[in-house]
Tab-separated table of C-alpha atoms in Angstrom:
chain	number	residue	atom	x	y	z
M	63	UNK	CA	10.637	-17.627	38.376
M	64	UNK	CA	10.109	-15.736	35.475
M	65	UNK	CA	9.328	-17.819	31.852
M	66	UNK	CA	10.404	-15.702	28.648
M	67	UNK	CA	8.743	-15.823	25.383
M	68	UNK	CA	11.279	-14.128	22.734
M	69	UNK	CA	9.309	-11.445	21.465
M	70	UNK	CA	12.366	-10.395	19.092
M	71	UNK	CA	15.651	-10.534	18.718
M	72	UNK	CA	18.792	-9.812	16.234
M	73	UNK	CA	22.958	-9.981	16.588
M	74	UNK	CA	22.001	-6.468	18.393
M	75	UNK	CA	20.005	-7.805	21.396
M	76	UNK	CA	16.629	-8.920	22.531
M	77	UNK	CA	13.098	-8.347	23.615
M	78	UNK	CA	11.444	-11.169	25.401
M	79	UNK	CA	8.306	-11.230	28.191
M	80	UNK	CA	7.663	-13.038	31.009
M	81	UNK	CA	4.268	-15.259	30.824
M	82	UNK	CA	4.169	-15.377	34.599
M	83	UNK	CA	4.359	-11.375	35.380
M	84	UNK	CA	4.414	-9.908	32.039
M	85	UNK	CA	7.307	-7.700	32.224
M	86	UNK	CA	9.600	-7.041	29.244
M	87	UNK	CA	13.380	-7.329	29.265
M	88	UNK	CA	14.890	-5.426	26.371
M	89	UNK	CA	18.162	-6.349	25.560
M	90	UNK	CA	20.056	-3.275	23.466
M	91	UNK	CA	24.110	-4.044	22.968
M	92	UNK	CA	25.359	-3.967	27.140
M	93	UNK	CA	22.612	-2.859	28.520
M	94	UNK	CA	19.273	-4.501	30.113
M	95	UNK	CA	15.853	-2.708	30.747
M	96	UNK	CA	13.226	-4.404	32.800
M	97	UNK	CA	9.914	-2.872	32.453
M	98	UNK	CA	6.213	-3.414	32.191
M	99	UNK	CA	4.604	-2.703	29.078
M	100	UNK	CA	3.357	0.323	30.016
M	101	UNK	CA	6.786	1.099	29.769
M	102	UNK	CA	7.887	-0.609	27.094
M	103	UNK	CA	5.297	1.460	24.947
M	104	UNK	CA	6.999	4.769	26.713
M	105	UNK	CA	10.024	3.598	26.129
M	106	UNK	CA	9.444	2.731	22.596
M	107	UNK	CA	7.565	6.340	21.511
M	108	UNK	CA	10.563	8.032	23.569
M	109	UNK	CA	13.849	5.994	21.285
M	110	UNK	CA	11.007	6.929	18.145
M	111	UNK	CA	10.672	10.528	18.918
M	112	UNK	CA	14.538	10.962	19.651
M	113	UNK	CA	15.228	9.150	16.471
M	114	UNK	CA	13.196	11.924	14.177
M	115	UNK	CA	14.043	14.196	15.890
M	116	UNK	CA	17.352	14.181	15.167
M	117	UNK	CA	17.178	11.671	12.102
M	118	UNK	CA	18.745	15.406	10.340
M	119	UNK	CA	20.264	17.244	12.229
M	120	UNK	CA	23.079	14.646	13.572
M	121	UNK	CA	26.120	12.708	11.630
M	122	UNK	CA	25.330	8.322	12.077
M	123	UNK	CA	27.458	7.247	14.069
M	124	UNK	CA	28.220	10.482	16.782
M	125	UNK	CA	26.915	9.123	20.050
M	126	UNK	CA	24.810	12.940	20.990
M	127	UNK	CA	21.811	11.061	21.649
M	128	UNK	CA	20.320	11.021	25.286
M	129	UNK	CA	17.499	9.654	26.204
M	130	UNK	CA	16.600	9.395	29.969
M	131	UNK	CA	15.497	6.064	32.112
M	132	UNK	CA	13.004	5.317	34.732
M	133	UNK	CA	15.609	6.219	37.249
M	134	UNK	CA	16.867	10.415	37.408
M	135	UNK	CA	19.835	9.270	37.429
M	136	UNK	CA	20.595	6.921	34.574
M	137	UNK	CA	20.409	7.766	30.844
M	138	UNK	CA	21.562	5.675	27.575
M	139	UNK	CA	23.412	7.571	25.015
M	140	UNK	CA	23.268	6.356	21.409
M	141	UNK	CA	24.371	7.127	18.345
M	142	UNK	CA	21.998	7.690	15.116
M	143	UNK	CA	22.482	4.070	13.437
M	144	UNK	CA	22.378	2.637	17.042
M	145	UNK	CA	19.246	4.285	17.497
M	146	UNK	CA	17.597	3.198	14.195
M	147	UNK	CA	18.363	0.276	15.461
M	148	UNK	CA	16.448	0.044	18.196
M	149	UNK	CA	13.742	0.967	16.906
M	150	UNK	CA	13.632	-1.436	14.610
M	151	UNK	CA	14.061	-4.249	17.515
M	152	UNK	CA	11.207	-2.628	19.739
M	153	UNK	CA	8.796	-2.101	16.374
M	154	UNK	CA	9.522	-5.834	16.140
M	155	UNK	CA	9.203	-6.818	19.546
M	156	UNK	CA	5.768	-4.157	19.229
M	157	UNK	CA	3.998	-7.048	16.523
M	158	UNK	CA	4.742	-9.624	18.587
M	159	UNK	CA	3.219	-8.396	21.900
M	160	UNK	CA	0.113	-7.080	19.425
M	161	UNK	CA	-0.129	-10.811	17.625
M	162	UNK	CA	0.240	-12.107	20.669
M	163	UNK	CA	-3.008	-9.942	22.162
M	164	UNK	CA	-5.035	-11.250	18.841
M	165	UNK	CA	-5.035	-14.142	18.983
M	166	UNK	CA	-5.853	-14.847	23.024
């Protein structure tokens, strides 16, 4: 059974890490992803890359930014505003993971 440590939590969602299996759950609005640490960093990089690529090109409220998942039949679509908020949440979770590594 998983025992979670909160990495970050805000009004849009949360990121938690299981102390037993090491998986990270990222919940943002209505989407929940369960990722190993490598997949978490890949997802974080994809979000950041997409944000940087699209931030000056599209209207902030148009849902036109697609991000793939590990399952090729499933992708997520975001507006720039949501992507920025998700990126912030993932950055905060990343900092918590790095602090955890330094402490242990």
